[in-house]
Tab-separated table of N, CA and C in Angstrom:
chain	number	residue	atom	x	y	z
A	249	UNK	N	114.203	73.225	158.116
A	249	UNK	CA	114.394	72.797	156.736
A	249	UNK	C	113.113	73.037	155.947
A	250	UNK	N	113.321	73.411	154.702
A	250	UNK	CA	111.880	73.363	153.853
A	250	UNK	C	111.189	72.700	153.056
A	251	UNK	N	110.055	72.521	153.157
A	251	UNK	CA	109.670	71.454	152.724
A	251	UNK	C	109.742	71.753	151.516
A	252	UNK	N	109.038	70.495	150.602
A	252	UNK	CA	109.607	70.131	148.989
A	252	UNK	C	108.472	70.978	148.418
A	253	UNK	N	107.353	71.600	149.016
A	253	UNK	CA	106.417	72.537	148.380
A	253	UNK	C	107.155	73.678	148.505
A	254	UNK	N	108.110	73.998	148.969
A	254	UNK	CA	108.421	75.256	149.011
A	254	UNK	C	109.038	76.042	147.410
A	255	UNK	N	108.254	77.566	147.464
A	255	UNK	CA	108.544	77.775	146.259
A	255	UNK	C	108.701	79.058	146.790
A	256	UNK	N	109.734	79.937	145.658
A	256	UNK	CA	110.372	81.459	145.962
A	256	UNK	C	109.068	82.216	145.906
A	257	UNK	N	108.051	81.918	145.725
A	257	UNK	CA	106.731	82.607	145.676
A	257	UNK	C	106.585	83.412	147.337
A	258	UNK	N	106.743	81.924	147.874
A	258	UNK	CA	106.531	82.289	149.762
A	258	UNK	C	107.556	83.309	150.211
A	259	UNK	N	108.673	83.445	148.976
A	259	UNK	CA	109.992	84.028	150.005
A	259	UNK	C	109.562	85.495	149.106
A	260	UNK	N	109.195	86.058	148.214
A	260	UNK	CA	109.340	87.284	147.330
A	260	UNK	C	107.523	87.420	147.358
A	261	UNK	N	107.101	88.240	147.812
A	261	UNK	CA	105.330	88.754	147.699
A	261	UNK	C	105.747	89.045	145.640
A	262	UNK	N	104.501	89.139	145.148
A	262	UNK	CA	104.005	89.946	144.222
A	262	UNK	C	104.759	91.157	144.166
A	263	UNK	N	104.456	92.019	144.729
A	263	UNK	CA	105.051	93.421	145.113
A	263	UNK	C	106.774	93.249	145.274
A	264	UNK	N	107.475	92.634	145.425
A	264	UNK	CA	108.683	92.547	145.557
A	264	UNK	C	109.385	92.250	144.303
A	265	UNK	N	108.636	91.519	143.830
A	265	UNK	CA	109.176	90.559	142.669
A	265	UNK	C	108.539	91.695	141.680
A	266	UNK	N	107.325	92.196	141.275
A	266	UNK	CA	107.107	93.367	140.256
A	266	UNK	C	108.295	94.495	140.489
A	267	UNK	N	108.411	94.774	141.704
A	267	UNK	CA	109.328	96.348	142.104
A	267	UNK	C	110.992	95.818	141.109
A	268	UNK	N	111.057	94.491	142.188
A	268	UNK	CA	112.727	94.661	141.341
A	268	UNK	C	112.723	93.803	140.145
A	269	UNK	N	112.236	93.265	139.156
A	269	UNK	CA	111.975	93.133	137.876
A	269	UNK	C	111.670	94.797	137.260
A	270	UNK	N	111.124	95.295	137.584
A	270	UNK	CA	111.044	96.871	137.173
A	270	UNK	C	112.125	97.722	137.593
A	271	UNK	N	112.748	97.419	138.545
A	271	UNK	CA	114.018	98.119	138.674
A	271	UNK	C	115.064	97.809	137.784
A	272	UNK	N	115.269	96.378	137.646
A	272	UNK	CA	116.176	95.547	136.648
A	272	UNK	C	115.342	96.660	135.043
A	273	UNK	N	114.156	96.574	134.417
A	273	UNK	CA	113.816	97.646	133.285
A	273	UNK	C	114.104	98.823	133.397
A	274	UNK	N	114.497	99.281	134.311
A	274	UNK	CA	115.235	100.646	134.448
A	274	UNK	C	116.157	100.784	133.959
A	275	UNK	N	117.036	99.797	134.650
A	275	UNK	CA	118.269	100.073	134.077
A	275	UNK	C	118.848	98.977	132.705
A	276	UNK	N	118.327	98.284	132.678
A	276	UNK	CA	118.395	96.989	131.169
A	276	UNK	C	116.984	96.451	130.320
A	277	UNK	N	116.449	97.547	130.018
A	277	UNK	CA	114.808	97.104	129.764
A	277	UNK	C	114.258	95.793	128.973
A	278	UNK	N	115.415	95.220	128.538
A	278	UNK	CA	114.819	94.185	128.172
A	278	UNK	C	115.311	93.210	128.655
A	279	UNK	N	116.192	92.959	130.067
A	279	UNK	CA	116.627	92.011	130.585
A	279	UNK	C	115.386	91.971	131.351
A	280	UNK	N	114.490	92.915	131.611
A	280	UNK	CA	113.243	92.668	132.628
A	280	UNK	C	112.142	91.450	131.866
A	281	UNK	N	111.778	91.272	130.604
A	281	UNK	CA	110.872	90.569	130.299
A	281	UNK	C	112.087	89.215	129.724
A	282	UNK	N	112.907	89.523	129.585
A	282	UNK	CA	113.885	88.194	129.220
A	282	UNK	C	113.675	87.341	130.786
A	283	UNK	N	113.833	88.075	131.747
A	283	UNK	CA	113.768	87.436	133.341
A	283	UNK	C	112.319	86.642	133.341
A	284	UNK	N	111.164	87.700	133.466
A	284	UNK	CA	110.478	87.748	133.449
A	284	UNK	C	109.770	86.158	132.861
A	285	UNK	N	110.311	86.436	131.432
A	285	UNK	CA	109.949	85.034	130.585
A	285	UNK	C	110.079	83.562	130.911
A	286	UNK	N	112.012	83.575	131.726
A	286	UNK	CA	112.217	82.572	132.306
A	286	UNK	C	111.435	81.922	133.453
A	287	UNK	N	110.946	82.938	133.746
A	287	UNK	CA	110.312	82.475	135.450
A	287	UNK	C	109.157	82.024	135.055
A	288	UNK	N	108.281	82.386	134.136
A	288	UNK	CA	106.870	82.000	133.370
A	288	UNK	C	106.884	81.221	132.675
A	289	UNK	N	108.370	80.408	132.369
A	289	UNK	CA	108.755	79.021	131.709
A	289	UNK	C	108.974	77.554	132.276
A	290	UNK	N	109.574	78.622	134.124
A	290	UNK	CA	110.034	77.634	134.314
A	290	UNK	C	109.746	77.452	136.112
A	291	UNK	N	109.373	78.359	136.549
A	291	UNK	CA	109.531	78.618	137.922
A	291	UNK	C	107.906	79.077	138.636
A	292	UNK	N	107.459	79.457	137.632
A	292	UNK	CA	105.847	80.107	138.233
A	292	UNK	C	104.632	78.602	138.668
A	293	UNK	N	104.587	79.480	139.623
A	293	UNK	CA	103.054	77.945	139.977
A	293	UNK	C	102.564	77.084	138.704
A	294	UNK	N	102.254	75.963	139.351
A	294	UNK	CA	101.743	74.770	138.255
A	294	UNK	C	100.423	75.484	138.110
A	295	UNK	N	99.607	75.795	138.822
A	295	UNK	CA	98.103	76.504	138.169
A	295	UNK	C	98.439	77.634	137.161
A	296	UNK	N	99.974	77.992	137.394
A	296	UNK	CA	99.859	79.429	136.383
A	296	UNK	C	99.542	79.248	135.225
A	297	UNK	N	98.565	79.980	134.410
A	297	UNK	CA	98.094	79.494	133.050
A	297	UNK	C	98.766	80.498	131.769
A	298	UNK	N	99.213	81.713	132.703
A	298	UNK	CA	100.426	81.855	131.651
A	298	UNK	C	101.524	81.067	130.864
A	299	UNK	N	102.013	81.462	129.928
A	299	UNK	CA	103.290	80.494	129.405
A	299	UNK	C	103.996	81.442	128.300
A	300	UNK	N	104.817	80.933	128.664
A	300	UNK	CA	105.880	81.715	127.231
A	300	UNK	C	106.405	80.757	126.557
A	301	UNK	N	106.848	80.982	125.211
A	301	UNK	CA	107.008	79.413	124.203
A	301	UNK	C	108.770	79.462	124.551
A	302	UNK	N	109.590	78.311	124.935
A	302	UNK	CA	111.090	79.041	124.533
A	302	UNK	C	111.968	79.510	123.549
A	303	UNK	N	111.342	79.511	122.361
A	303	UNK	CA	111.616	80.475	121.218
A	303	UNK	C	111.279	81.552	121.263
A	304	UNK	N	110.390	82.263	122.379
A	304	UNK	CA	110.408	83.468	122.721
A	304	UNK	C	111.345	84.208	123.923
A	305	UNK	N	111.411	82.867	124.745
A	305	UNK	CA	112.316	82.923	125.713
A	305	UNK	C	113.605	83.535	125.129
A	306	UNK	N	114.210	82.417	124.147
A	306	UNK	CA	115.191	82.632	123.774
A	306	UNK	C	115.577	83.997	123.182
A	307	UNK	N	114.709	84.301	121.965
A	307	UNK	CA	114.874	85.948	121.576
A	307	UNK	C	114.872	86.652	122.259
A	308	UNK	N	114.394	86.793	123.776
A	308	UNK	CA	114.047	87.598	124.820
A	308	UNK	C	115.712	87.660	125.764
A	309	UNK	N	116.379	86.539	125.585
A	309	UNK	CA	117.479	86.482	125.843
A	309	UNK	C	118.380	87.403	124.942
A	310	UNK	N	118.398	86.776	123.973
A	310	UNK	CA	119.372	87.518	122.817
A	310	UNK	C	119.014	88.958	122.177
A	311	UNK	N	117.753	89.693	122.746
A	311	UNK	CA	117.590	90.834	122.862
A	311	UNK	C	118.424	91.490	124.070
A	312	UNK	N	117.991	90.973	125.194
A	312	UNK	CA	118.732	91.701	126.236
A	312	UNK	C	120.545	91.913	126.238
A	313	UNK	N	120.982	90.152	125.573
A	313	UNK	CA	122.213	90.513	125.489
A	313	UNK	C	122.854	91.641	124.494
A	314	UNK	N	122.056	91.923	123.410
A	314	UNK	CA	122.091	93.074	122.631
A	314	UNK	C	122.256	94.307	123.133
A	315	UNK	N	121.575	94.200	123.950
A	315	UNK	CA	120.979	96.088	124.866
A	315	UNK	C	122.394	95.944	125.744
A	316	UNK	N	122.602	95.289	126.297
A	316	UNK	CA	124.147	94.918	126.868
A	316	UNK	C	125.510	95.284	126.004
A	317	UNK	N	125.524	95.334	125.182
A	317	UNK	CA	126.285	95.539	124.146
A	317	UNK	C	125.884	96.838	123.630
A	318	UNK	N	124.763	97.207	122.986
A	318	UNK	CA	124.692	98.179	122.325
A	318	UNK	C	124.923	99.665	123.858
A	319	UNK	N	124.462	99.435	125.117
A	319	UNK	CA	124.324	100.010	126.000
A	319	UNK	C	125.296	100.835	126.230
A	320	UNK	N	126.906	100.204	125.917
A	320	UNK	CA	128.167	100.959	126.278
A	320	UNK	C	128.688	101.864	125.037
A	321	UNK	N	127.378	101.858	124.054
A	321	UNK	CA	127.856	102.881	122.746
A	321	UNK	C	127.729	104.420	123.187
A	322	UNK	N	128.765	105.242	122.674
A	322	UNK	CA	128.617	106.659	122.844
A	322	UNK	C	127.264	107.242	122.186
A	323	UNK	N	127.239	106.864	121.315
A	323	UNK	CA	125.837	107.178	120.215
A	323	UNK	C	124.521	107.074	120.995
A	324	UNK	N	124.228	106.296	121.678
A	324	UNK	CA	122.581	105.814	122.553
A	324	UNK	C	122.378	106.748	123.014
A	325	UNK	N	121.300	107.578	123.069
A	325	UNK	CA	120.292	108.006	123.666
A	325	UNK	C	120.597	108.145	125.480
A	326	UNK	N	120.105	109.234	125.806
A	326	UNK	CA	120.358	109.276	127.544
A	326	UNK	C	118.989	108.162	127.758
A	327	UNK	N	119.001	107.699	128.725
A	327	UNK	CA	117.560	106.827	129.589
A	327	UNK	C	116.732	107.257	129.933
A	328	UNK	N	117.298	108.875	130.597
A	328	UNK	CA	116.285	109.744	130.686
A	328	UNK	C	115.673	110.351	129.697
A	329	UNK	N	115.776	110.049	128.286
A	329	UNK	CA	114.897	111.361	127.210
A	329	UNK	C	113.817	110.218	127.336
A	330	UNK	N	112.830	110.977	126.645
A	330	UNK	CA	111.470	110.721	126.512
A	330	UNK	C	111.098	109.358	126.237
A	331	UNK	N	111.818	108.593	125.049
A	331	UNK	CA	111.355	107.567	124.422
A	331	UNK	C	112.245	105.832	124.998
A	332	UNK	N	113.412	106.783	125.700
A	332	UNK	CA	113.984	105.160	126.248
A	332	UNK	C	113.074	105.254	127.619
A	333	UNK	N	113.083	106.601	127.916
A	333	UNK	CA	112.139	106.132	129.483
A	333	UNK	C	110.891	106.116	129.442
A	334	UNK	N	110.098	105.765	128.191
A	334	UNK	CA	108.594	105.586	127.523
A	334	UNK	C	108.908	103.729	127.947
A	335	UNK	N	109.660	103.506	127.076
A	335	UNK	CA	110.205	102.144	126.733
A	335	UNK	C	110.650	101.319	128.171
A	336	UNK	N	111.349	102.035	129.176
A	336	UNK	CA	111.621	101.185	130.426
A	336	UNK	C	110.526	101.410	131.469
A	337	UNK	N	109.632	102.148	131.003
A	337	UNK	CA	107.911	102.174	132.240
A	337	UNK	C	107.418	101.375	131.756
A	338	UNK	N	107.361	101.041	130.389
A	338	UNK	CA	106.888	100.247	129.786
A	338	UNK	C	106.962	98.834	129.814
A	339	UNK	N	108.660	98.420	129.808
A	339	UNK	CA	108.521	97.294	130.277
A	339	UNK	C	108.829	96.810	131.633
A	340	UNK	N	108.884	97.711	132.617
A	340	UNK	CA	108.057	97.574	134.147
A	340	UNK	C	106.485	97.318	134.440
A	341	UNK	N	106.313	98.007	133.393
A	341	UNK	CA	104.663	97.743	133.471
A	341	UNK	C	104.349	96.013	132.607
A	342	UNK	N	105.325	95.845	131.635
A	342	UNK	CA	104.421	94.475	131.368
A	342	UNK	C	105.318	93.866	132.732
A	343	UNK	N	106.277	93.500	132.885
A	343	UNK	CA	106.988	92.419	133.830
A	343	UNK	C	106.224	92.664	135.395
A	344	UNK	N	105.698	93.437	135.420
A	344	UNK	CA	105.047	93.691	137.168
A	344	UNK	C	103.183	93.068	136.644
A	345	UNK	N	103.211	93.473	135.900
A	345	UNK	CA	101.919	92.857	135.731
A	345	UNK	C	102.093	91.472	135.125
A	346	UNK	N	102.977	91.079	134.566
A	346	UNK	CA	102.746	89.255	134.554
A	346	UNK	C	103.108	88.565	135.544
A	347	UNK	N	103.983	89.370	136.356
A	347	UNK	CA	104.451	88.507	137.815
A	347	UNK	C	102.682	88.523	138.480
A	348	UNK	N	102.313	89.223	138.397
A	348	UNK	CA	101.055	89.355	139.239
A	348	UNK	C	100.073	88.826	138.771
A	349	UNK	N	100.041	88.780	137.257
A	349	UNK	CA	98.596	87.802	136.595
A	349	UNK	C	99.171	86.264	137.128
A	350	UNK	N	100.446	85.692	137.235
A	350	UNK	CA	100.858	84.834	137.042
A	350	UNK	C	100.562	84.090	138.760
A	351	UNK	N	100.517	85.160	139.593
A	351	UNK	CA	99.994	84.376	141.356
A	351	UNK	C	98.911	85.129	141.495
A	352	UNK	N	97.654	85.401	139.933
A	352	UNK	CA	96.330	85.532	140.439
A	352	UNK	C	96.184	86.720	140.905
A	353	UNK	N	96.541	87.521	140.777
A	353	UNK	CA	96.908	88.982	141.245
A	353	UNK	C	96.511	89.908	140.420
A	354	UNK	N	95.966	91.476	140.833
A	354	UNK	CA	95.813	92.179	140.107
A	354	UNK	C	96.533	92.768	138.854
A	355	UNK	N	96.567	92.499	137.715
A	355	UNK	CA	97.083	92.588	136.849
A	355	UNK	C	97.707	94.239	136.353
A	356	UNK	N	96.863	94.829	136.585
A	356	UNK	CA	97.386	96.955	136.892
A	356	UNK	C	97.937	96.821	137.959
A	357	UNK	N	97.573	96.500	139.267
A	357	UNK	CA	98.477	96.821	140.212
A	357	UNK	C	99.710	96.869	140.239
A	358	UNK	N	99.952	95.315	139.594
A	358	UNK	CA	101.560	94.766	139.354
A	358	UNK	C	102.045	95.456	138.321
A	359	UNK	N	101.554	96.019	137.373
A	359	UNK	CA	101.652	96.745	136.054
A	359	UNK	C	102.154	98.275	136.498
A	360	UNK	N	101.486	98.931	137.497
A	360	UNK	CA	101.920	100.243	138.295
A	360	UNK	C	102.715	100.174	139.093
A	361	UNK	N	103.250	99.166	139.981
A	361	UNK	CA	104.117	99.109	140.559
A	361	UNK	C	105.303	98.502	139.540
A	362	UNK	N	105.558	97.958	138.608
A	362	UNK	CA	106.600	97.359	138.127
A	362	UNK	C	107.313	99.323	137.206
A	363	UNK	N	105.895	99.598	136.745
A	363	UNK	CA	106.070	101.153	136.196
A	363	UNK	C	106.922	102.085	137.001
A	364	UNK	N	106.261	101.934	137.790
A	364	UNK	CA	107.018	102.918	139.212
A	364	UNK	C	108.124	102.644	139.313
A	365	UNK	N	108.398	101.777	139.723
A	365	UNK	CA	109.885	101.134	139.944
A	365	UNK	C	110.939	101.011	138.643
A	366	UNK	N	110.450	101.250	137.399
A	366	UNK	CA	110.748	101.122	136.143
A	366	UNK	C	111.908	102.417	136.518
A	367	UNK	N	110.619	103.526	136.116
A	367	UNK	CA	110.958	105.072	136.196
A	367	UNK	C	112.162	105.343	137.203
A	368	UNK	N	112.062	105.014	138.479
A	368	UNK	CA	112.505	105.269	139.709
A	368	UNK	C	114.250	104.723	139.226
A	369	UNK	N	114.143	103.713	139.373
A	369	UNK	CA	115.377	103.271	138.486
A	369	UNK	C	115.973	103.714	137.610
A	370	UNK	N	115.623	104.122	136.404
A	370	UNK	CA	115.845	104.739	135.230
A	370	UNK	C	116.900	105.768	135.892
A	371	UNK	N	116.213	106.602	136.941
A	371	UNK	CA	116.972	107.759	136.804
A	371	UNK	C	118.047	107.812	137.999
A	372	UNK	N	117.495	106.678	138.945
A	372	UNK	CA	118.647	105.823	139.935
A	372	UNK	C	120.401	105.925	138.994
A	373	UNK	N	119.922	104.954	138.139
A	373	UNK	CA	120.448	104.028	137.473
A	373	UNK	C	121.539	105.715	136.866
A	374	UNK	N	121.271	106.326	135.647
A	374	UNK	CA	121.117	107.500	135.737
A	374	UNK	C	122.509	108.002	136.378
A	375	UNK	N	121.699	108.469	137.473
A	375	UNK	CA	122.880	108.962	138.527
A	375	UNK	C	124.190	108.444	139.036
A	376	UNK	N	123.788	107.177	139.408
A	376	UNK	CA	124.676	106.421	139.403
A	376	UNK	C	126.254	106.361	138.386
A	377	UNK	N	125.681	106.146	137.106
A	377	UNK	CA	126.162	106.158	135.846
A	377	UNK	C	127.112	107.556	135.240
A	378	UNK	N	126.398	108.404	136.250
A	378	UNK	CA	126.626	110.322	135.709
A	378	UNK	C	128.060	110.480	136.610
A	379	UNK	N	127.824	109.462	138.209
A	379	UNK	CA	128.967	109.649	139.167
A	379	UNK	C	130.447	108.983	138.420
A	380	UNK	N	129.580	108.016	138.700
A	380	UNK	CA	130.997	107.155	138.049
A	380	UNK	C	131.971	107.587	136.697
A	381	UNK	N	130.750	108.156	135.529
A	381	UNK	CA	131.398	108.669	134.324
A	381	UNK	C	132.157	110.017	134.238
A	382	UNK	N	131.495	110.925	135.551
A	382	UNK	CA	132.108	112.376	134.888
A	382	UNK	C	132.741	112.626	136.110
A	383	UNK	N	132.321	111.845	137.725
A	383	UNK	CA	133.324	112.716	138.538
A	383	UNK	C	134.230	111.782	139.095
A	384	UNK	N	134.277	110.441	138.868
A	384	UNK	CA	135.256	109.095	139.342
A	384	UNK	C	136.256	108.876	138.001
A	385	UNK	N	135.707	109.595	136.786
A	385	UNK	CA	136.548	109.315	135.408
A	385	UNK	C	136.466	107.550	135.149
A	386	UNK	N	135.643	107.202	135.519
A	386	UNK	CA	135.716	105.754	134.882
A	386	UNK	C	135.258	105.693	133.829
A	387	UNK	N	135.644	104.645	132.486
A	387	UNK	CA	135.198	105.305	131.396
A	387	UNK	C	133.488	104.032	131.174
A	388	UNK	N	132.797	104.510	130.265
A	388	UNK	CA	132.022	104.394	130.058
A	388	UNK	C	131.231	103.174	129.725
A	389	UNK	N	132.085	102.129	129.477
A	389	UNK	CA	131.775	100.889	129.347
A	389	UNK	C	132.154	100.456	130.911
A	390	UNK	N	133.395	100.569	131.528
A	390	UNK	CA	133.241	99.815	132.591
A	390	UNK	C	131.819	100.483	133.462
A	391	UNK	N	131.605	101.690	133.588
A	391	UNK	CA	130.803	102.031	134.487
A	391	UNK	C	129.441	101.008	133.678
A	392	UNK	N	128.938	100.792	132.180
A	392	UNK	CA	128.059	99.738	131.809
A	392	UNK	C	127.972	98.512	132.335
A	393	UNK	N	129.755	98.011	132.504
A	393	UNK	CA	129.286	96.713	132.703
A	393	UNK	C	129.208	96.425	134.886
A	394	UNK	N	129.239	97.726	135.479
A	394	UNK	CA	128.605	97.698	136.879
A	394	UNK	C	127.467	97.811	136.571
A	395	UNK	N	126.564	98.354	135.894
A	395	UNK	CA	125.113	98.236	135.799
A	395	UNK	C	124.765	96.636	135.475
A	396	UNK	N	125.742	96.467	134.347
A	396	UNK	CA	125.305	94.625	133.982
A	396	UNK	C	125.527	93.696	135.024
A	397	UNK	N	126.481	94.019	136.307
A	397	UNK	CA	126.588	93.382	136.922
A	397	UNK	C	125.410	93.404	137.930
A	398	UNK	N	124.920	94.492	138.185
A	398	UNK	CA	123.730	94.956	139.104
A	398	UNK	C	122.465	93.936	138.696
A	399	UNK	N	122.330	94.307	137.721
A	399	UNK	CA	121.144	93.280	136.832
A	399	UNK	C	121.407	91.948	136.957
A	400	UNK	N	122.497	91.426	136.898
A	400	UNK	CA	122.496	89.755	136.622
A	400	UNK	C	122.513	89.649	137.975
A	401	UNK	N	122.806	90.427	139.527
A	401	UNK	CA	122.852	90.215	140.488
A	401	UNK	C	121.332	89.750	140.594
A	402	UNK	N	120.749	91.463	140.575
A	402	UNK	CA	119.436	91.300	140.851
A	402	UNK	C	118.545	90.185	140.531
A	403	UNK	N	118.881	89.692	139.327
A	403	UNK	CA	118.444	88.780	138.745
A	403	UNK	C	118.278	87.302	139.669
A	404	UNK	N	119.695	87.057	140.185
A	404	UNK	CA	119.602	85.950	140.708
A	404	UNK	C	118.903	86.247	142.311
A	405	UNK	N	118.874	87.324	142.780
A	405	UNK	CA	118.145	87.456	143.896
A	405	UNK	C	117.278	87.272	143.969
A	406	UNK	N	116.011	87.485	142.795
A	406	UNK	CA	114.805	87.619	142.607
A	406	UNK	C	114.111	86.200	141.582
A	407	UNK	N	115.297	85.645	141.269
A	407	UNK	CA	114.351	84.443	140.390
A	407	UNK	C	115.933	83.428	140.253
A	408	UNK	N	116.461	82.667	141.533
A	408	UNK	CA	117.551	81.959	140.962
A	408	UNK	C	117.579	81.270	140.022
A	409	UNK	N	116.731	80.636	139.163
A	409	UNK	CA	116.848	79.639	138.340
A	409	UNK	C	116.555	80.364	137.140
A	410	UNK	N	116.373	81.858	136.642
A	410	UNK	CA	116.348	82.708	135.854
A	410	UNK	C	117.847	82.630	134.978
């Protein structure tokens, strides 16, 4: 049984928790710092001296549910052109580096690995998306909302109280 100190810190390294928060920005880039936020609100060590206000929380929510919505439009942008996959390294790189400032941790490290895993995803994600849409004929929102489901999975794997 575990004791009452026990925190998902012991069960997810740094490195685990940057990789799939950056995988989750791959494929929903702003469900990564919406996650991200919750856990720095509500779940990160009592020494953590980070904080997020929950009026940021909250917008950080109601952004992501946006990108959720706007995501299954014909009109958007591929993930792969230049500027959405500027935008999802990007926010792999902040969410891997606050998981990591947040347990005292190198702050680039977590920032390059959340990046990495950003990218890697992106084009995961990508493929995935290319199977399902052009050679399974599923149409285009349902194949969206298996990605949304992927994310809210991931989500609870990596931060249940997120």
């Amino acid at each position: 049984m575990l004791s009452p100190q026990y925190t998902r810190r012991t069960v997810w390294s740094p490195y685990l928790q940057a990789a799939g928060l950056g995988a989750i920005a791959g494929i929903r880039s702003m469900w990564a710092p919406a996650i991200a936020s919750t856990y720095l609100n509500k779940d990160a060590p009592a020494e953590n001296e980070l904080s997020i206000s929950s009026p940021i929380v909250a917008l950080l929510h109601l952004l992501a549910l946006g990108e959720m919505v706007s995501d299954k439009l014909p009109f958007i942008p591929e993930r792969t052109s230049a500027l959405p996959l500027i935008g999802r390294g990007l926010s792999g790189a902040l969410v891997g580096g606050l998981v990591f400032a947040s347990q005292r941790e190198s702050l680039i490290i977590g920032a390059l690995v959340g990046s990495g895993a950003a990218v890697a995803s992106t084009y995961l994600s990508y493929a995935v998306r290319q199977l399902l849409t052009e050679q399974m004929h599923i149409p285009l929102a349902v194949a969206g909302m298996v990605e949304d489901m992927a994310v809210l999975s991931m989500r609870k794997a990596l931060l249940p109280s997120a």
